[in-house]
Coordinates of C-alpha atoms in Angstrom, one line a residue:
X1 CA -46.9 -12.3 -12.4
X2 CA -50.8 -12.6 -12.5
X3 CA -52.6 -15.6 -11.0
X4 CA -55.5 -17.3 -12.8
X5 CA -58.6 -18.1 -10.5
X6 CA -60.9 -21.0 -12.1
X7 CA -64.7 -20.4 -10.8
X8 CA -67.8 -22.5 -11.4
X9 CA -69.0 -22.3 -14.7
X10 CA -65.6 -22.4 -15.5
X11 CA -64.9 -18.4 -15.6
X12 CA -60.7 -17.1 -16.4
X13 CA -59.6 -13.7 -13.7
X14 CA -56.5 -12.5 -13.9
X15 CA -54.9 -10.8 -10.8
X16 CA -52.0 -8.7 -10.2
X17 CA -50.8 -10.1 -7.2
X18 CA -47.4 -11.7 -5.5
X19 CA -46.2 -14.5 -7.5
X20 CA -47.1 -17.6 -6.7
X21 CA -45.3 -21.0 -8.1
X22 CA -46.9 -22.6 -11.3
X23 CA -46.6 -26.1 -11.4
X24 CA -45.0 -27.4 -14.3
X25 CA -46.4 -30.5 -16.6
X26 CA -43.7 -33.3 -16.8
X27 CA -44.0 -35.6 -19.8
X28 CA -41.4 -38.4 -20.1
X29 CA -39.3 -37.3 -23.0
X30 CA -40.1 -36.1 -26.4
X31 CA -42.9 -39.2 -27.5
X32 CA -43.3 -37.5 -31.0
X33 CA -39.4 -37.5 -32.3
X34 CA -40.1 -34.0 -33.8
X35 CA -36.4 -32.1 -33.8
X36 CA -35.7 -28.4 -33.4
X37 CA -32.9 -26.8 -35.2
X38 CA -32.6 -23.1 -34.6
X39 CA -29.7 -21.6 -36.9
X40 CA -29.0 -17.8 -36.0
X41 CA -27.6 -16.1 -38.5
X42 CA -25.8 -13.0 -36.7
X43 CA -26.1 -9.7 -38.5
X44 CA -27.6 -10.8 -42.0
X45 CA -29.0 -7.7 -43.2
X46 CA -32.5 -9.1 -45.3
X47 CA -32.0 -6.2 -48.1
X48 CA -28.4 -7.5 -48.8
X49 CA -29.4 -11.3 -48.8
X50 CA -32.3 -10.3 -51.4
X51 CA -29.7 -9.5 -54.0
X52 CA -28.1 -12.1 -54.0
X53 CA -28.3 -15.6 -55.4
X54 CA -28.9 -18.2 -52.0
X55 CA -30.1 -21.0 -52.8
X56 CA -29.9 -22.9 -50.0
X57 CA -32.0 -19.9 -47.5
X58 CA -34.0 -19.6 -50.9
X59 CA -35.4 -23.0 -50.0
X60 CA -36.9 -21.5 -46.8
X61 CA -40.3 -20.1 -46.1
X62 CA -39.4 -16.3 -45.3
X63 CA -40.8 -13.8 -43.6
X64 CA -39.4 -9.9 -42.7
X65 CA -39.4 -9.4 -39.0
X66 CA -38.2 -6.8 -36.6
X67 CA -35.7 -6.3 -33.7
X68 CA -35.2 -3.6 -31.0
X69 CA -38.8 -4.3 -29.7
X70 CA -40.8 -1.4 -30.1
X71 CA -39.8 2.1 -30.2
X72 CA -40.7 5.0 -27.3
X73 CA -42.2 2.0 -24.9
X74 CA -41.1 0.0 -22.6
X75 CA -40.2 -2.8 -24.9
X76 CA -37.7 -0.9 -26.7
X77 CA -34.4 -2.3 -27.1
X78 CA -30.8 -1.8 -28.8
X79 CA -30.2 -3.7 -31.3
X80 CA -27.0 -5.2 -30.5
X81 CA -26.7 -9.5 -30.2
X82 CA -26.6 -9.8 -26.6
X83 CA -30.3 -8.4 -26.1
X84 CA -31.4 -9.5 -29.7
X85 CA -30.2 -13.6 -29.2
X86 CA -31.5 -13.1 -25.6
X87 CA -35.0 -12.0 -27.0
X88 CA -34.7 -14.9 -29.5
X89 CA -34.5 -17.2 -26.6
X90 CA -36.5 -15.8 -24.7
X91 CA -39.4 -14.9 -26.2
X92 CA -39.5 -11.5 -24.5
X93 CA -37.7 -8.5 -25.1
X94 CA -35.1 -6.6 -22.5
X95 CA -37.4 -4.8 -20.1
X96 CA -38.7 -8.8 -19.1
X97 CA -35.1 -10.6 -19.5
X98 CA -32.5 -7.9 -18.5
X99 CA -30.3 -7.8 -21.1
X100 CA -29.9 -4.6 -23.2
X101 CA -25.8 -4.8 -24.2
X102 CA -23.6 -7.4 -24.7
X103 CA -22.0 -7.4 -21.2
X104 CA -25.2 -7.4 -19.4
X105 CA -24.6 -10.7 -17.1
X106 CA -27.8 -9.7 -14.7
X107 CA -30.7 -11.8 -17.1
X108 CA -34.0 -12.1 -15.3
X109 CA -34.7 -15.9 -14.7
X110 CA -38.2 -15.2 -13.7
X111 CA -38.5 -15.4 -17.8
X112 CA -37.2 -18.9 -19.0
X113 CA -34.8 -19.7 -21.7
X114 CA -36.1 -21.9 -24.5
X115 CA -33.8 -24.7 -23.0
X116 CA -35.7 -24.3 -19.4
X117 CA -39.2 -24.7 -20.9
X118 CA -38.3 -27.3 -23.0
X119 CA -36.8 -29.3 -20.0
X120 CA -39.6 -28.5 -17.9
X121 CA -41.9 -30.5 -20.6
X122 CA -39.5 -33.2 -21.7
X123 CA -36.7 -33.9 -18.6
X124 CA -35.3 -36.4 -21.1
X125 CA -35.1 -33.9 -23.7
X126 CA -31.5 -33.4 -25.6
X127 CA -30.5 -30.2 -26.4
X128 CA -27.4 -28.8 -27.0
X129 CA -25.8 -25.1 -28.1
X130 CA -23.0 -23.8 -30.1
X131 CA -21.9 -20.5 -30.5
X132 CA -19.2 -18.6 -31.9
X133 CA -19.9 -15.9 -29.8
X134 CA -19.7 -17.4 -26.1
X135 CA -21.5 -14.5 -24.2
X136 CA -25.0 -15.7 -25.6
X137 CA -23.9 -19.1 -23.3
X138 CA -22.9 -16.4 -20.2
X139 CA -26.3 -14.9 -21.1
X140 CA -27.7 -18.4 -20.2
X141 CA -25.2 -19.8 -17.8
X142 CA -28.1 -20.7 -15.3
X143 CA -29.1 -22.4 -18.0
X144 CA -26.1 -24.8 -19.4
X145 CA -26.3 -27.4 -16.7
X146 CA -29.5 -28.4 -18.7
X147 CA -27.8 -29.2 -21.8
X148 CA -25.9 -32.0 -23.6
X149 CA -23.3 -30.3 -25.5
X150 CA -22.0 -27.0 -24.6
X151 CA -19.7 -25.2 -27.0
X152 CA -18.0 -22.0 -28.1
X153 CA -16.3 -22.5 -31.2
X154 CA -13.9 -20.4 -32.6
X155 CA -14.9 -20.0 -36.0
X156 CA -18.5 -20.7 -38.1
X157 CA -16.9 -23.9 -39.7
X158 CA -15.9 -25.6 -36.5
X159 CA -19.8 -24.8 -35.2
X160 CA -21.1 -26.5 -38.5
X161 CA -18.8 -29.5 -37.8
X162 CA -20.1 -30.1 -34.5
X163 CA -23.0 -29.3 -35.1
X164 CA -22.8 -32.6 -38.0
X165 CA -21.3 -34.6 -34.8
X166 CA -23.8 -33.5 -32.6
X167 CA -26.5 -34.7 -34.4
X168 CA -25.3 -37.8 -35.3
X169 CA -23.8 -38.5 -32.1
X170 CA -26.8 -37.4 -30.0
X171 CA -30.6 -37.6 -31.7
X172 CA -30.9 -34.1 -30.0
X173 CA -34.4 -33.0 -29.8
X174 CA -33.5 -28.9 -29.6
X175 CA -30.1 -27.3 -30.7
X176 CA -29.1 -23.8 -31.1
X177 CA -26.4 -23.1 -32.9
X178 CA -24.8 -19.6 -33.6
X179 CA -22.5 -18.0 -36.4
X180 CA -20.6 -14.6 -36.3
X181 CA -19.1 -14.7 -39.6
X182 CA -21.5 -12.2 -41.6
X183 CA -21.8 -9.8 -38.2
X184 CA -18.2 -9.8 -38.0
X185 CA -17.4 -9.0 -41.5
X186 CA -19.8 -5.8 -41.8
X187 CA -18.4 -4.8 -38.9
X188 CA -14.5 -4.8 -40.2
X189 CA -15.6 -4.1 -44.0
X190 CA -19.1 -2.5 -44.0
X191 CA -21.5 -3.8 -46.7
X192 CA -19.8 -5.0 -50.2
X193 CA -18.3 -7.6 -51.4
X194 CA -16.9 -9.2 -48.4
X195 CA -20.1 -8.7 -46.8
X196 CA -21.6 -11.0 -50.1
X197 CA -18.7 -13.3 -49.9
X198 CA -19.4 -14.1 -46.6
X199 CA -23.1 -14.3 -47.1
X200 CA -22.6 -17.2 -50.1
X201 CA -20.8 -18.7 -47.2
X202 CA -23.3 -19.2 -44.6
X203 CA -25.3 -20.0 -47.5
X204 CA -23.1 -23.0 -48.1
X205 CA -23.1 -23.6 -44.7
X206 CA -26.6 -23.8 -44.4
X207 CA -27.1 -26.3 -47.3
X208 CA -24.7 -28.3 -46.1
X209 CA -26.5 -28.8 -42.5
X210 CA -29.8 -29.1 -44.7
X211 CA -28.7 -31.8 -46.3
X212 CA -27.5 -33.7 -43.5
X213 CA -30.3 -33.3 -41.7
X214 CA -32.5 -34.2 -44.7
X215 CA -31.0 -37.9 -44.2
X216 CA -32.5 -38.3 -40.5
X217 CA -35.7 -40.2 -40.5
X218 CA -37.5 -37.5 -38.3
X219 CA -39.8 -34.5 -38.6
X220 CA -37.3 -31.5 -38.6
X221 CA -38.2 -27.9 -37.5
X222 CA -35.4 -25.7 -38.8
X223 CA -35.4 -21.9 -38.3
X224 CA -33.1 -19.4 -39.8
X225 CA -33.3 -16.2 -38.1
X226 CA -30.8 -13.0 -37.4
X227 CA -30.8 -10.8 -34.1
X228 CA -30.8 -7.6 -35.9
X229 CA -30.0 -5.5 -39.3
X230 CA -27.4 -2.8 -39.8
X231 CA -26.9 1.2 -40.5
X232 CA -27.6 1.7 -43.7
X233 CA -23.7 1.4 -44.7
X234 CA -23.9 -2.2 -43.3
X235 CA -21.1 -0.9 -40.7
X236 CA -22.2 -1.2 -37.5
X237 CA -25.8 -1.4 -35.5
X238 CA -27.8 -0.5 -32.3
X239 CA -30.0 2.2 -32.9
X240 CA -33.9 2.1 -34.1
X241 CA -33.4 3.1 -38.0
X242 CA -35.4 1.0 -40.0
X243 CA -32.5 -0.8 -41.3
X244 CA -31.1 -1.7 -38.1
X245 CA -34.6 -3.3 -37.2
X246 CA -35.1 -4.9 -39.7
X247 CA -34.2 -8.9 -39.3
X248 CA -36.0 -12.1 -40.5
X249 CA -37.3 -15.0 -39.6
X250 CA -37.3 -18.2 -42.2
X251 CA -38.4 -22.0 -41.6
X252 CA -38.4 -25.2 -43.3
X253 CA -42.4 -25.6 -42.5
X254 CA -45.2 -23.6 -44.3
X255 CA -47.5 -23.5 -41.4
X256 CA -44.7 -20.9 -39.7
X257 CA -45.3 -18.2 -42.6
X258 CA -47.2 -15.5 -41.8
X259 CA -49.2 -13.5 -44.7
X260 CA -47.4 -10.5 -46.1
X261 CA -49.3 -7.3 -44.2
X262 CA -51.0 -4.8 -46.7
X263 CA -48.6 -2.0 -45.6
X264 CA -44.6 -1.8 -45.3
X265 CA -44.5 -0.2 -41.2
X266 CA -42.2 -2.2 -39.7
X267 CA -44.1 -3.7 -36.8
X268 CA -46.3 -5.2 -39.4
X269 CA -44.6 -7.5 -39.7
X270 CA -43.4 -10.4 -36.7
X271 CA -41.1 -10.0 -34.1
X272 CA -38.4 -11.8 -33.1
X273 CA -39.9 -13.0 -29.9
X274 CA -41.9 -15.1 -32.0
X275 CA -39.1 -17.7 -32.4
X276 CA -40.0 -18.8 -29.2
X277 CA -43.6 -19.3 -30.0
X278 CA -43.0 -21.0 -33.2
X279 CA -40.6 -23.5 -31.3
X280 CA -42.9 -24.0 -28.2
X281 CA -45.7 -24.9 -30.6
X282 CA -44.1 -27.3 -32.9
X283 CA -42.4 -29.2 -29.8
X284 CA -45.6 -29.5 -28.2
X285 CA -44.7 -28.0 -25.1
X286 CA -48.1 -26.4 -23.2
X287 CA -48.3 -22.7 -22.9
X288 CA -50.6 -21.7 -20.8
X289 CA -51.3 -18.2 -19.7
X290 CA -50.1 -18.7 -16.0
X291 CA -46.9 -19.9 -17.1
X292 CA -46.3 -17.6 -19.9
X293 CA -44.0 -14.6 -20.1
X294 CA -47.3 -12.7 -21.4
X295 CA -49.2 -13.3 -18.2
X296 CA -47.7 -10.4 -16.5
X297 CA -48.9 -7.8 -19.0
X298 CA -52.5 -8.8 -20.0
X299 CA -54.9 -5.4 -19.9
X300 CA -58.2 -7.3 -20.9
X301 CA -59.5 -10.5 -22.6
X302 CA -62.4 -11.2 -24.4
X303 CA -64.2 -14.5 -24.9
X304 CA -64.8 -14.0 -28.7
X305 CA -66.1 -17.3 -29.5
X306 CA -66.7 -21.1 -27.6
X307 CA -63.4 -22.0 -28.8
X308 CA -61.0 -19.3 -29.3
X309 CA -60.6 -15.7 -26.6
X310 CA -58.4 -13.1 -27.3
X311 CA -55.9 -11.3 -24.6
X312 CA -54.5 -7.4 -25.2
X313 CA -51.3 -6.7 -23.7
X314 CA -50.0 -3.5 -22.6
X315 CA -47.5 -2.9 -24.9
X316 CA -50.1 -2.9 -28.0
X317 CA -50.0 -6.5 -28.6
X318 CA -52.8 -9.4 -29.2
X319 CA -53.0 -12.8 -28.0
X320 CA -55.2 -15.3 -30.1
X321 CA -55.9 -18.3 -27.2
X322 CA -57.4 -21.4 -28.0
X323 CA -59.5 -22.4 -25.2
X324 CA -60.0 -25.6 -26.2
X325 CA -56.2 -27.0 -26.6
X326 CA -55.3 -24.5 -23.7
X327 CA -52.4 -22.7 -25.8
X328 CA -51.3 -19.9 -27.4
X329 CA -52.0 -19.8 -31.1
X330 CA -50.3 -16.1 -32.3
X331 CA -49.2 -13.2 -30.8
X332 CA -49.2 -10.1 -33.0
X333 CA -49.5 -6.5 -32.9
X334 CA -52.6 -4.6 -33.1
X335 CA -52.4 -3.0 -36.4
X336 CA -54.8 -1.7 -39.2
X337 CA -54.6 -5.2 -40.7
X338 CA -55.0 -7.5 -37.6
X339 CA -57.8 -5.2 -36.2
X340 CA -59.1 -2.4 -38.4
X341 CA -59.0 0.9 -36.8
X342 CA -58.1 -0.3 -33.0
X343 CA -54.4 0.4 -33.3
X344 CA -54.7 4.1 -32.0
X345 CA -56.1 2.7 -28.5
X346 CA -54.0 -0.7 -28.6
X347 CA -52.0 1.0 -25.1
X348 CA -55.7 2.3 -23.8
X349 CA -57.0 -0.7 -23.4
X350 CA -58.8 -1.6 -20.0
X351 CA -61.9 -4.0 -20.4
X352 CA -63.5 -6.2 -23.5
X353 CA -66.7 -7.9 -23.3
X354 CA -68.2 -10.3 -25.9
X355 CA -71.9 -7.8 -26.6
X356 CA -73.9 -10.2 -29.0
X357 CA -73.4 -12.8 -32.1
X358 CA -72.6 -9.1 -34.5
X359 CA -70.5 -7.0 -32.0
X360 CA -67.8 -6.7 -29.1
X361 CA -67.2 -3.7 -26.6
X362 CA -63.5 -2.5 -25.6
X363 CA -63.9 0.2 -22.8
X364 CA -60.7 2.2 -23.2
X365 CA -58.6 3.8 -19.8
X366 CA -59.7 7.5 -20.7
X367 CA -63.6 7.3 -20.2
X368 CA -64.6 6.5 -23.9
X369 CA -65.7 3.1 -25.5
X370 CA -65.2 1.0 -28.9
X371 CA -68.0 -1.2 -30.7
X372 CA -66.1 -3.4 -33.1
X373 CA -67.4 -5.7 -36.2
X374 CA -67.0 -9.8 -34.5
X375 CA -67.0 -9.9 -38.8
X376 CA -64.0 -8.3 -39.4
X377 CA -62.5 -6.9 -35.9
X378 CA -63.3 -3.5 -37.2
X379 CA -64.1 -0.5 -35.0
X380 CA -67.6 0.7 -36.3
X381 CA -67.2 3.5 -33.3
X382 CA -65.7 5.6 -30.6
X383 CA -68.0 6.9 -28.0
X384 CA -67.8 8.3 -24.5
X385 CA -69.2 6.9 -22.1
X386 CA -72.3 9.6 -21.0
X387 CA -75.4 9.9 -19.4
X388 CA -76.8 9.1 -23.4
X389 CA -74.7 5.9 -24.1
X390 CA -74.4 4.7 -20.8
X391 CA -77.0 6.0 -18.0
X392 CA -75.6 5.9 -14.8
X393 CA -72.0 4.4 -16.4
X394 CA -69.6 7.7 -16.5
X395 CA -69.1 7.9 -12.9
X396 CA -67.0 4.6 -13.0
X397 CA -65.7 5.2 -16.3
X398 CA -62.2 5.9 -15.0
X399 CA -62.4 2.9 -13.1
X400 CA -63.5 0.3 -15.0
X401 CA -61.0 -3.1 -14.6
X402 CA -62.6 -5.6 -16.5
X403 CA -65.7 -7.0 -17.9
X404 CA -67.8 -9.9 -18.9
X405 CA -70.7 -11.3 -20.8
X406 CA -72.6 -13.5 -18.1
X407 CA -75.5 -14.2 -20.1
X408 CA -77.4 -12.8 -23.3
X409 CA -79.0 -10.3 -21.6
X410 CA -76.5 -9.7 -18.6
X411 CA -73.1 -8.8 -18.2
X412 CA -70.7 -7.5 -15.2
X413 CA -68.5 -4.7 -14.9
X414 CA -65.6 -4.8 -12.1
X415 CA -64.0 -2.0 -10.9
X416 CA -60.9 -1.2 -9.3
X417 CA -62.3 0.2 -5.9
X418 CA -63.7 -3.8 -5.6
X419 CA -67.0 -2.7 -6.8
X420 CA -69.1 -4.6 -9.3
X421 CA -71.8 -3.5 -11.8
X422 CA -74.3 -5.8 -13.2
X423 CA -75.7 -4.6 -16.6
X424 CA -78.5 -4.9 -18.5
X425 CA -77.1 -6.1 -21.9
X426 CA -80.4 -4.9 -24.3
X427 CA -80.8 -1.6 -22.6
X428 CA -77.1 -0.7 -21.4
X429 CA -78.7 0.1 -18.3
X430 CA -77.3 -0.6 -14.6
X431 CA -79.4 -2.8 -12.4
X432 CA -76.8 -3.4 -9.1
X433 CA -73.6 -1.4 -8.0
X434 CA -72.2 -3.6 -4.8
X435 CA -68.8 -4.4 -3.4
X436 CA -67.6 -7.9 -4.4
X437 CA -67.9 -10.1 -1.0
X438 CA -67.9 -13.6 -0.1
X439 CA -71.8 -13.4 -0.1
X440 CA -71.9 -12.6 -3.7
X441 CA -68.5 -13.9 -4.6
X442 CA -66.8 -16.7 -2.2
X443 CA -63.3 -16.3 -2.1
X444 CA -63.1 -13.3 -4.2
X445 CA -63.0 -10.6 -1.8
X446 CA -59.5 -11.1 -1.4
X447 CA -58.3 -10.2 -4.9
X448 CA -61.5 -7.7 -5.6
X449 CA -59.6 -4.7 -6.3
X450 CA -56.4 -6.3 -8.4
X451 CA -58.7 -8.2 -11.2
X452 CA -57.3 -6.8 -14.3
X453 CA -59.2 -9.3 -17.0
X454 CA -62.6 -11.2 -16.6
X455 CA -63.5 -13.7 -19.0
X456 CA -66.4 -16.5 -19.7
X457 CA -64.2 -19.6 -20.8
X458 CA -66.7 -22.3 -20.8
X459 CA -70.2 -23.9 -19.7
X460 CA -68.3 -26.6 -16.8

């Protein structure tokens, strides 16, 4: 876990260093009477529900997504239910919460379940889950005590019905609600017409929750999402094929629906671990970087304008922060689309600095440095860092931790021997190499060597 620091003017380090408790924001129940439905939707393969005529799902805002995490790094997982509905309620995938098969018992608490967080925000919140596939509770089991209503129903029809009861029994704030049905079916028959038979089912089934819930006098977030696809025979699943990674996830509220991206790759397009995002946000509940799953994982950040900073993760990914509301906004790959031309380095990433009102600077881990385009987030160029870009500069090049834009003309460099540099900004010319101490720095000689992201955040 990394620890923020808050210094005066109010400036954002994050540490690799033991964990340390974050204390959590209670708010005395859920003031704003939003709901949260989450309908998973086990083994719906996205091509096959395409063909056919659903017009209760067709009333959902859509979007492709994948599952497995990402291939050949450490995010990579199978794409079997138990780590797919634990990712789901997670919001991270198996190398943070533990579970890669569905007997895995060992999940990582350190990364909370959608039921903890919520808790942890509203103590009075209501939530309940039902499953017709009990491991995802066993997944969870630390977890159940927190709930309502507990169930593992034996077939999709009994978890619709309670599901109806629930809800009009209860006011729940969050449910989760699972069914097999379509999963179960491709794995006995393969893809055809059982496989559409049962998909016109959950289709019914949907429509039918739908329209109960369209009778409550209360703002309804309802998501349909699946844990993974299938081989292309609609058989079975667990492998990284496109098919088998390819899921989606649909909502009842615009807002949720991301633009289409301009090319067809696969990790384009959302993850599943942005259920948990999507849910977080809606329900209000604060997700601040210290508390977040992503905290662990952050590379560099970059104050990119007085409202909004952006984080870059390790395994390629971007956070978009707003500093204002203290919350996550998005968190998305680095692609061609999202940032034009940085995807090669998206794993190199060691420092970003804020350069001017036109241009930003991402020092990479192997000696070299990007300008981008603020305008469009485009690289405009690749350089190493030499005695002609950066006099005085490649000797720490290898070493460079984090950075940040202290003034117009001035910015700092830290480095992971404890060293700062402070820059001259119009000249790209060092003025000062020193160790950080509690002359220059009070209280940050402690954690000089373990800062892994530096960031301006705001004038008090």
């Amino acid at each position: 876990m990394r620890t923020l620091i808050k210094l005066i003017p109010c400036i954002y380090l994050l540490l690799a260093i033991f964990p340390v408790d974050a204390i959590p924001v209670y708010v005395d129940g859920n003031e704003t009477n939003k709901k949260v439905l989450l309908i998973g939707l086990d083994g719906l393969q996205l091509e096959e529900l395409k063909k056919l005529d659903t017009p209760n799902i067709d009333k959902f805002f859509l979007n492709r997504s994948y599952a497995g995490g990402i291939l050949n790094t450490v995010s990579e997982q199978p794409t079997y239910s138990g780590p797919g509905w634990t990712s789901i309620l997670t919001g991270v995938w198996a190398n943070k919460h533990g579970i890669y098969s569905n007997f895995d018992t060992s999940r990582d608490n350190k990364f909370p379940s959608l039921f903890r967080r919520i808790f942890q925000a509203y103590p009075n919140a209501i939530m309940g889950s039902i499953s017709s596939w009990s491991p995802i509770h066993q997944f969870f089991h630390t977890d159940m005590a927190l709930l309502s209503y507990v169930s593992d129903a034996d077939t999709d029809a009994m978890v619709v019905q309670e599901t109806l009861q629930f809800i009009h029994n209860s006011a729940p704030d969050f449910t989760f609600i699972h069914l097999g049905n379509v999963d179960n079916t491709g794995h006995f028959f393969c893809f055809g017409e059982r496989y559409n038979r049962a998909i016109a089912t959950i289709d019914h089934q949907v429509g039918e929750i739908i329209e109960f819930i369209n009778n409550q006098k209360e703002d309804w977030l309802v998501i349909l999402v699946t844990d993974h696809g299938r081989k292309a025979n609609g058989c079975n699943h667990g492998g990284q094929t496109s098919s088998e990674k390819t899921a989606f996830i649909a909502t009842n509220k615009k807002q949720y629906q991301q633009p289409e991206p301009l090319d067809n790759d696969v990790y384009s397009y959302p993850a599943l671990t942005r259920v948990a995002d999507i849910i977080l946000d809606f329900l209000e509940v604060p997700v601040t970087l210290n508390k977040s799953a992503y905290a662990n994982k952050i590379n560099a950040v970059i104050n990119w304008s007085h409202s909004t900073a952006y984080f870059f993760l390790e395994d390629g990914k971007y956070i978009e922060y707003d500093k204002e509301a203290d919350h996550i906004l998005s968190i998305a790959n680095i692609d061609d689309h999202s940032w034009p031309g940085l995807a090669d380095y998206a794993t190199n990433i060691s420092a970003a600095i804020n350069w001017d009102d036109t241009r930003a600077i991402i020092f990479l881990d192997n000696g070299k440095y990007i300008t981008l385009n603020k305008a469009n987030r485009s690289v405009l160029a690749i350089e190493d860092i030499n005695e002609q870009t950066w006099p005085g500069l490649e000797k720490y090049a290898l070493r460079i931790n984090a950075a940040i834009d202290w003034s117009p003309n001035l910015a700092f460099i830290l480095l992971s021997s404890g060293q700062y540099i402070l820059l001259d900004k119009q000249q790209k010319q060092i003025l000062h190499v020193a160790y950080i101490d509690d002359v220059s720095s009070p209280g940050l000689k402690s954690y000089a060597r373990n800062i892994t992201a530096f960031s301006h955040w705001s004038e008090n």
